[in-house]
Tab-separated table of C-alpha atoms and ligand atoms in Angstrom:
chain	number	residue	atom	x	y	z
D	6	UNK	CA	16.821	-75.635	132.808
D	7	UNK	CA	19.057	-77.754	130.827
D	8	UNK	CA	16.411	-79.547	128.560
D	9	UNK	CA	14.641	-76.079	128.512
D	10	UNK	CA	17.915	-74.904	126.844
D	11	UNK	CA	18.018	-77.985	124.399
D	12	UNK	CA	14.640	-77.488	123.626
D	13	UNK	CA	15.332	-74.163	122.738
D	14	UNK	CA	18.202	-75.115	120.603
D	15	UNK	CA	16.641	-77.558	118.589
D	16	UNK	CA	13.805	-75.010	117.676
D	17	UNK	CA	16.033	-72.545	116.332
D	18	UNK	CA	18.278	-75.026	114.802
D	19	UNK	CA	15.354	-76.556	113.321
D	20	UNK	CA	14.277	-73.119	112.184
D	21	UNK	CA	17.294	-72.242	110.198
D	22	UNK	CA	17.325	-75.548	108.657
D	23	UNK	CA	13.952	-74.717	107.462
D	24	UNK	CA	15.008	-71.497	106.008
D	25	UNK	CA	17.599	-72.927	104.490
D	26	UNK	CA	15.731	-75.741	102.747
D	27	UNK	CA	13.184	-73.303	101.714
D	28	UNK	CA	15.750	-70.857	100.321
D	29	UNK	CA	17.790	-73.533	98.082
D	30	UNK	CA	14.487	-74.798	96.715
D	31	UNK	CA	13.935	-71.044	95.648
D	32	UNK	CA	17.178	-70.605	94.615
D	33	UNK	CA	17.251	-68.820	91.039
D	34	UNK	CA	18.877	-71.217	88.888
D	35	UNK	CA	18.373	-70.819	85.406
D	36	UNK	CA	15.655	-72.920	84.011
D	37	UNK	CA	16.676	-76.307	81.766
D	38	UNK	CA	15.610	-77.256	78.374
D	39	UNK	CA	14.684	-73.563	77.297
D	40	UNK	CA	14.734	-73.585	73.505
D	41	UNK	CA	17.331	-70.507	72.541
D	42	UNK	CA	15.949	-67.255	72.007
D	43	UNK	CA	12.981	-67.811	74.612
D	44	UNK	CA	12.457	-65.856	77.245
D	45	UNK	CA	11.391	-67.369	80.503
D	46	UNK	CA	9.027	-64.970	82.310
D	47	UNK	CA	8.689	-65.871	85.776
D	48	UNK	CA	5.608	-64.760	87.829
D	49	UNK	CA	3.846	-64.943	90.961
D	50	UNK	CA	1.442	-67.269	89.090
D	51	UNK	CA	-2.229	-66.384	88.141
D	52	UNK	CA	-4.771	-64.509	89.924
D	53	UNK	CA	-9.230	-65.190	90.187
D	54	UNK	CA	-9.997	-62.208	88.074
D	55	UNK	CA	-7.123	-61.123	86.132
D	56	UNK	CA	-4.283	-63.108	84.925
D	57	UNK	CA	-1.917	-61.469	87.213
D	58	UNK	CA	-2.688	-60.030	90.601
D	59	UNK	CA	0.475	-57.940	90.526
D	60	UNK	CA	0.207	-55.041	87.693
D	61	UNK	CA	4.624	-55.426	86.693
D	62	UNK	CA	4.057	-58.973	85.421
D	63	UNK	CA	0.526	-58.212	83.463
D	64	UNK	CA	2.784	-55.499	81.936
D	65	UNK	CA	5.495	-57.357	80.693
D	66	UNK	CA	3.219	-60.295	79.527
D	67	UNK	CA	1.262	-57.797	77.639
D	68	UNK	CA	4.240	-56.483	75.692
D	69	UNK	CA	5.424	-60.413	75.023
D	70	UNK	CA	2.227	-60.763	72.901
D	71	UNK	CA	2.465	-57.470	71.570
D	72	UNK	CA	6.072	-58.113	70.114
D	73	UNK	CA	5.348	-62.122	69.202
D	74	UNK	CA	8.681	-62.643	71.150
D	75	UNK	CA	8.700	-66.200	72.118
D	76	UNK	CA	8.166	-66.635	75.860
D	77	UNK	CA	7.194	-69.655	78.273
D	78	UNK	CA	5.920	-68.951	82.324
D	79	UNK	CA	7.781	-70.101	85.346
D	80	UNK	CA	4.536	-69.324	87.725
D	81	UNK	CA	6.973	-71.078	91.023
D	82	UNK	CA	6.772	-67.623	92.405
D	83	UNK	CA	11.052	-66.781	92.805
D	84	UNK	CA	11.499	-63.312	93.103
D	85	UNK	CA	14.660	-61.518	91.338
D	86	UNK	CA	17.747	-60.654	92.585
D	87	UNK	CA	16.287	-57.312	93.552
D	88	UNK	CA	13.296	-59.336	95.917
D	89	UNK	CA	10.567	-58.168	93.409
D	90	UNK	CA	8.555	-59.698	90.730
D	91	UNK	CA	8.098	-59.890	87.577
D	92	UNK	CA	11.931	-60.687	86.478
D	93	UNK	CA	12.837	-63.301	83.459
D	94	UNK	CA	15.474	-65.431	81.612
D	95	UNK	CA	16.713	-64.697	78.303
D	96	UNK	CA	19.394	-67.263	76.852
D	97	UNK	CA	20.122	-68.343	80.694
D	98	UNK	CA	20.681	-64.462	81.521
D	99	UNK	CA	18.699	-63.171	84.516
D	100	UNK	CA	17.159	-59.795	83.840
D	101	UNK	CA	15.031	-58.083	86.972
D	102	UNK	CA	12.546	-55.583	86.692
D	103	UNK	CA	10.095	-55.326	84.067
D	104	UNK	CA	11.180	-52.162	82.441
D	105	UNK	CA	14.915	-53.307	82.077
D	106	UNK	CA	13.027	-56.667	80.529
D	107	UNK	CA	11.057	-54.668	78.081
D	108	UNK	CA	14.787	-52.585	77.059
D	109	UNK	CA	16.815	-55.737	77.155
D	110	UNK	CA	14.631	-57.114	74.649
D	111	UNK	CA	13.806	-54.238	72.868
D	112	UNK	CA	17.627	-54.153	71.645
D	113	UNK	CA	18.520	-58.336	71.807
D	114	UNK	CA	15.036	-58.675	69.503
D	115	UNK	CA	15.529	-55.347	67.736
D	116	UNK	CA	11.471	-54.552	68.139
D	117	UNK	CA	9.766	-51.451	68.424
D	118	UNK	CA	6.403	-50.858	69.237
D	119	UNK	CA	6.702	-47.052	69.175
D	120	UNK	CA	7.774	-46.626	65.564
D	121	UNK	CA	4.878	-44.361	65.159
D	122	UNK	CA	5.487	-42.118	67.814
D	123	UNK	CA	7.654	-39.006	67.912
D	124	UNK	CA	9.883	-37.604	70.056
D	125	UNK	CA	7.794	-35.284	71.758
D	126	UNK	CA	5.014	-38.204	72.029
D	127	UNK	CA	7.364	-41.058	73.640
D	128	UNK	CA	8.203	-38.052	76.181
D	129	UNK	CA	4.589	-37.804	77.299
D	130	UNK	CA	4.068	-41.744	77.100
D	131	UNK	CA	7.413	-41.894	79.514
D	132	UNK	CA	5.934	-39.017	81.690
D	133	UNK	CA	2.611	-40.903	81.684
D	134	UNK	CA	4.482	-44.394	82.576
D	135	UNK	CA	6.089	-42.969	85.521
D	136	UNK	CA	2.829	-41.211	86.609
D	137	UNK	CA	1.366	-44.418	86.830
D	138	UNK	CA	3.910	-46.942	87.979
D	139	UNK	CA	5.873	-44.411	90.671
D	140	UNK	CA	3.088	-42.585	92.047
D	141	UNK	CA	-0.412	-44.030	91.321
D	142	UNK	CA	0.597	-47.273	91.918
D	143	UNK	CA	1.720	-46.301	95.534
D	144	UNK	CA	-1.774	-44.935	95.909
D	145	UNK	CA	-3.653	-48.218	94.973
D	146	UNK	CA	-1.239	-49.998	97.614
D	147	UNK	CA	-2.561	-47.785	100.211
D	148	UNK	CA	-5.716	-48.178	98.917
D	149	UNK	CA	-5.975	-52.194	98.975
D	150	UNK	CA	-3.684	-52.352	102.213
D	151	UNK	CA	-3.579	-49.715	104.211
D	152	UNK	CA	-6.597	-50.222	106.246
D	153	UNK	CA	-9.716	-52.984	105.721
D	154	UNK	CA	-7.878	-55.850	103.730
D	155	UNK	CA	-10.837	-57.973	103.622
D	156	UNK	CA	-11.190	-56.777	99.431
D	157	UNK	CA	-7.361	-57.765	98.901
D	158	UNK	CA	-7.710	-60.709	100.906
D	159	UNK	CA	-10.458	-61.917	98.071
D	160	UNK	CA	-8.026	-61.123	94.851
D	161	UNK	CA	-4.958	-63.482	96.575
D	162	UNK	CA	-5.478	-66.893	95.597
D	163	UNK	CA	-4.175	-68.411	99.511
D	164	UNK	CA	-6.326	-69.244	101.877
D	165	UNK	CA	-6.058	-69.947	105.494
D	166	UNK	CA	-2.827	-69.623	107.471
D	167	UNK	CA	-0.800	-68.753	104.251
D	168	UNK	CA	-2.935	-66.192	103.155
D	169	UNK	CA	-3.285	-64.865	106.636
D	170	UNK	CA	0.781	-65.038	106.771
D	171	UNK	CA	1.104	-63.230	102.970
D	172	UNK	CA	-1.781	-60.273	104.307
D	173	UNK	CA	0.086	-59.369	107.189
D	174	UNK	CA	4.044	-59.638	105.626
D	175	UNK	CA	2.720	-57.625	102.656
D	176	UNK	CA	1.075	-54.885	105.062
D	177	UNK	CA	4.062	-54.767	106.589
D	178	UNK	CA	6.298	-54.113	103.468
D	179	UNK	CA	3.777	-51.294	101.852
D	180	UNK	CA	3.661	-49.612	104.910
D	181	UNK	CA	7.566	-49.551	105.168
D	182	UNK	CA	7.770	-48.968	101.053
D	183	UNK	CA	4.904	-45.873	100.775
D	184	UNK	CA	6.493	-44.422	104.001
D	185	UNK	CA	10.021	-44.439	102.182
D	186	UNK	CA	8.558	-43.448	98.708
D	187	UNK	CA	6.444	-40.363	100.712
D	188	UNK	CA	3.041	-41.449	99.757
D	189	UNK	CA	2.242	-43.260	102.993
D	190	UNK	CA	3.037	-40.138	104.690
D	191	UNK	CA	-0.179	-38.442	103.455
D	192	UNK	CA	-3.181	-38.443	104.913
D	193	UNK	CA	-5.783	-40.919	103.451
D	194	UNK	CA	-7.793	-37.679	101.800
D	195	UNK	CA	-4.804	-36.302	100.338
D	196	UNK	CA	-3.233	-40.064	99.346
D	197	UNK	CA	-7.215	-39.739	97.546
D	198	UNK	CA	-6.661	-36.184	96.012
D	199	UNK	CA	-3.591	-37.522	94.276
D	200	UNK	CA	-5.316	-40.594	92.821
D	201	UNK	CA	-7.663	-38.448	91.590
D	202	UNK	CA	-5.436	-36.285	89.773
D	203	UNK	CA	-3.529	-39.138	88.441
D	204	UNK	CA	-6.760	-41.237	87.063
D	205	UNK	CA	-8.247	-38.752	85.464
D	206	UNK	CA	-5.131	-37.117	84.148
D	207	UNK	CA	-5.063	-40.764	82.256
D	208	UNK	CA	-8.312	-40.906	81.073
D	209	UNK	CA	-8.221	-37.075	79.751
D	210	UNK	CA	-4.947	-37.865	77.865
D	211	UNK	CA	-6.973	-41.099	76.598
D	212	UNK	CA	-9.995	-39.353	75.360
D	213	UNK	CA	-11.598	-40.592	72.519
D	214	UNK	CA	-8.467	-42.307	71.097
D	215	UNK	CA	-8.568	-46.504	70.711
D	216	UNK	CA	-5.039	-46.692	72.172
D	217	UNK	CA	-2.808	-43.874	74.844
D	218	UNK	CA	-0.961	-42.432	71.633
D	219	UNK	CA	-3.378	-42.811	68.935
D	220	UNK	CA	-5.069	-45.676	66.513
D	221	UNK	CA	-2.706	-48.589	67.314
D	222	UNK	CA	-1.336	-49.853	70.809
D	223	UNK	CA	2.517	-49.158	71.690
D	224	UNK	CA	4.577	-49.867	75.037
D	225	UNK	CA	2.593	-47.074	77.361
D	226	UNK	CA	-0.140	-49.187	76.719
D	227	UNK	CA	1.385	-52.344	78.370
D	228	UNK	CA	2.480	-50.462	81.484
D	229	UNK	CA	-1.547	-48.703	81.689
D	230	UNK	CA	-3.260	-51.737	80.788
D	231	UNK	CA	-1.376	-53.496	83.290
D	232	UNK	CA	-2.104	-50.932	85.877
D	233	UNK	CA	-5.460	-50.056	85.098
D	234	UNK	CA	-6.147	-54.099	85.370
D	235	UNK	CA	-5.461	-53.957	88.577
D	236	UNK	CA	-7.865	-51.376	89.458
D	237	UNK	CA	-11.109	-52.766	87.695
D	238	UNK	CA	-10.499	-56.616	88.328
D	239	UNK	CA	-8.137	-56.760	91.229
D	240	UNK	CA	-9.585	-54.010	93.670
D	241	UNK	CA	-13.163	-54.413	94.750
D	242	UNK	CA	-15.043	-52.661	96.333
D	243	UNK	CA	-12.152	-49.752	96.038
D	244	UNK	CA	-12.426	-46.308	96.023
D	245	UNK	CA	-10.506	-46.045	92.703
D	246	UNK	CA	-12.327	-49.285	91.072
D	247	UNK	CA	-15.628	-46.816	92.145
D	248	UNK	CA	-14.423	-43.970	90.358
D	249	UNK	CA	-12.777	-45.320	86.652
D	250	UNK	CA	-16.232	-47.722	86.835
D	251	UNK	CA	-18.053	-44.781	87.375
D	252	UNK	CA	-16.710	-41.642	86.439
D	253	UNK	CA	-14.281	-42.653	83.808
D	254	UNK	CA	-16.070	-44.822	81.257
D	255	UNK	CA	-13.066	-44.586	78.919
D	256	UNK	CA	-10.614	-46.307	80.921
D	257	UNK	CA	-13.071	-49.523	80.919
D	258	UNK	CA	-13.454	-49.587	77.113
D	259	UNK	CA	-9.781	-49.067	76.298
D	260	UNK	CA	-8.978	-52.044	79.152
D	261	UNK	CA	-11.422	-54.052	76.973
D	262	UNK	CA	-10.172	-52.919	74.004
D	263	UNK	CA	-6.075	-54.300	75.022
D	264	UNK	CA	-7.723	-57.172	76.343
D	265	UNK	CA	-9.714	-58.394	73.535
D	266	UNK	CA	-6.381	-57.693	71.331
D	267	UNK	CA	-3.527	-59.061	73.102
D	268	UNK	CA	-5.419	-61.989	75.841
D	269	UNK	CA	-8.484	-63.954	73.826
D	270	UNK	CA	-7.019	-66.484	76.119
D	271	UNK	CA	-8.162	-64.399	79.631
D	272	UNK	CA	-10.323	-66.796	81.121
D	273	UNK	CA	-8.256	-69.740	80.483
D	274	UNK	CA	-5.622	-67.661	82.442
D	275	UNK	CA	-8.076	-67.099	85.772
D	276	UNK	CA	-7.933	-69.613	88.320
D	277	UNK	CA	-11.637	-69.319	89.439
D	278	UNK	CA	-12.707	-70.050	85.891
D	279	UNK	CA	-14.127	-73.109	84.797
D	280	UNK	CA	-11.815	-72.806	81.334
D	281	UNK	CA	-8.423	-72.452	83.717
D	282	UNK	CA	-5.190	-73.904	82.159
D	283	UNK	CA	-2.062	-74.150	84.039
D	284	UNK	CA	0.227	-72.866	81.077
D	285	UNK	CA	3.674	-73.009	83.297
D	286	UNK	CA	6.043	-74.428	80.662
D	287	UNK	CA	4.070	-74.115	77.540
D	288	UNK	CA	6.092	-71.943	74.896
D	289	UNK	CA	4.009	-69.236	73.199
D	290	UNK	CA	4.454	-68.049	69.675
D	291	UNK	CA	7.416	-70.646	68.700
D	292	UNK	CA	6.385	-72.868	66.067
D	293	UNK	CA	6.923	-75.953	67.887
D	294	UNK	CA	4.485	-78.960	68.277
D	295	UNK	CA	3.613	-78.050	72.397
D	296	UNK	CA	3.268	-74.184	71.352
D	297	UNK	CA	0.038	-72.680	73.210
D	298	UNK	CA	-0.881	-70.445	70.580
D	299	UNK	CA	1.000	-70.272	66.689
V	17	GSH	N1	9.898	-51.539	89.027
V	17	GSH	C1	9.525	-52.917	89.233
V	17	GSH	C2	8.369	-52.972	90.220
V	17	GSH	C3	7.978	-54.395	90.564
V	17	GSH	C4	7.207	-54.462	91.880
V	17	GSH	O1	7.134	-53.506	92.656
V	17	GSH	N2	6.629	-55.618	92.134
V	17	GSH	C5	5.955	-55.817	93.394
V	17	GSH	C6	4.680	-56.626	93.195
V	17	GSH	S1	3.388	-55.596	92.632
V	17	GSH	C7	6.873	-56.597	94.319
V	17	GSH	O2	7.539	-57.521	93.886
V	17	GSH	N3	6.906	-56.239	95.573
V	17	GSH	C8	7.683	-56.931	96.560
V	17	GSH	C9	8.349	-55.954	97.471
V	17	GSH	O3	8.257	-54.758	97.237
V	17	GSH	O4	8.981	-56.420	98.427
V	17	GSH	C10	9.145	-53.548	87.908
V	17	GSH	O5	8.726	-52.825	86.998
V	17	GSH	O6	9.317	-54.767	87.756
């Protein structure tokens, strides 16, 4: 009984100390020899079809090289202070959530990629942001892991026990999350019925146009392209990568269009491709000698 009861002990002492180790070496300190004015964007690290395999990082990378602000990747995986991802580092000041990145920046960098827009338009790009972040978003996670997760399984680059592990925690948080946000209290047709309605509400707003809000690209299209990403590289086989591949044509060509414009680079950014580069620590845009791209 006694050595039972040591046994015991040691496990769960040897547990915490595990933790603990694990949770110092992810401790977010702020990252060392960062040139000033860079931001440090830190990520979950690449994915095998897209760069990201989460649509909030893709997003906030895709406004970095719209705006030429300086930026270098941290792709260690931390989360934020808020336990989500993307988050970032400007001038050793932690900032979570991509949106509140994009505003921070907006004002410390005094850019503005919606200078042709007017009031009435950045209301309908806002309405069309939330659309898709807050409510078709919560759709796709039902889609990729509410039920068969065999498709999502492909898109995570683990394998083994750790992706295993990662499947079944992240099942575990959607269904909590969609349950709290409402969506996962649906039934799969009507979880469908609002996808619909929310994909084709894009696309119909899109049209003919090159960009969301007309002839050149402005911050909706970071948050779309990031999301719509997701849906034709990072969800086979899914009901909604079916349906904008099939039904809505538009969608594909404007995804091309935002991808051959802001990420010549892609396939040096997948990890399945022959061309990867690990680009962790390499500072884009500054006109320094390691610079990725001038
Ligand atoms: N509003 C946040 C959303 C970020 C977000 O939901 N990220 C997901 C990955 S796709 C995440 O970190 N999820 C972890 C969790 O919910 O526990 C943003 O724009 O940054």
């Amino acid at each position: 009984m006694a050595s039972l009861l040591l046994m015991t002990g040691t496990g769960v002492a040897a547990t915490i100390l595990l933790v603990l180790i694990v949770l110092l070496m992810n401790r977010r300190r702020p990252k060392s020899n960062v040139p000033p004015g860079v931001v440090v964007l830190y990520q979950i690290g690449r994915g095998n079809f897209a760069p990201s395999i989460s649509p909030f990082p893709l997003k906030l990378e895709t406004f970095l090289r719209m705006t030429k602000i300086p930026y270098m990747n941290d792709h260690s995986g931390k989360f934020s202070s808020k336990g989500k991802t993307p988050w970032m580092e400007y001038n050793g000041k932690p900032i979570a959530d991509s949106q509140f990145c994009i505003e921070y920046l907006k004002k410390e960098k005094e850019v503005d990629v919606n200078t042709l827009l007017n009031k009435d338009e950045i209301s309908v790009a806002k309405a069309f942001q939330r659309l898709t972040e807050e409510n078709l978003y919560w759709t796709m996670c039902i889609e990729s892991f509410g039920g068969d997760v065999s498709a999502v399984s492909s898109i995570i680059p683990y394998t083994g026990l750790k992706l295993w592990l990662t499947v079944k925690f992240l099942q575990r948080v959607i269904k909590q999350e969609t349950w709290g946000q409402g969506m996962g209290r649906h039934t799969p047709d009507e979880v469908w019925e609002i996808a619909v309605h929310d994909m084709t509400a894009i696309s119909n707003f899109l049209g003919e146009k090159k960009f969301f809000m007309g002839d050149e690209p402005c911050e909706v299209d970071c948050v779309l392209f990031g999301m719509l990403v997701m849906i034709i590289y990072n969800m086979p086989g899914s009901k909604h990568q079916k349906f904008v591949t099939e039904e809505l044509g538009n969608l594909v060509s404007y995804c091309e269009r935002m991808k051959n414009k802001y990420w010549p680079d892609w396939n040096e950014k997948l990890l399945h491709s022959p061309t990867y580069k690990d680009d962790s620590d390499q500072i884009y845009w500054h006109k320094t000698e390691n610079s990725a791209q001038s």
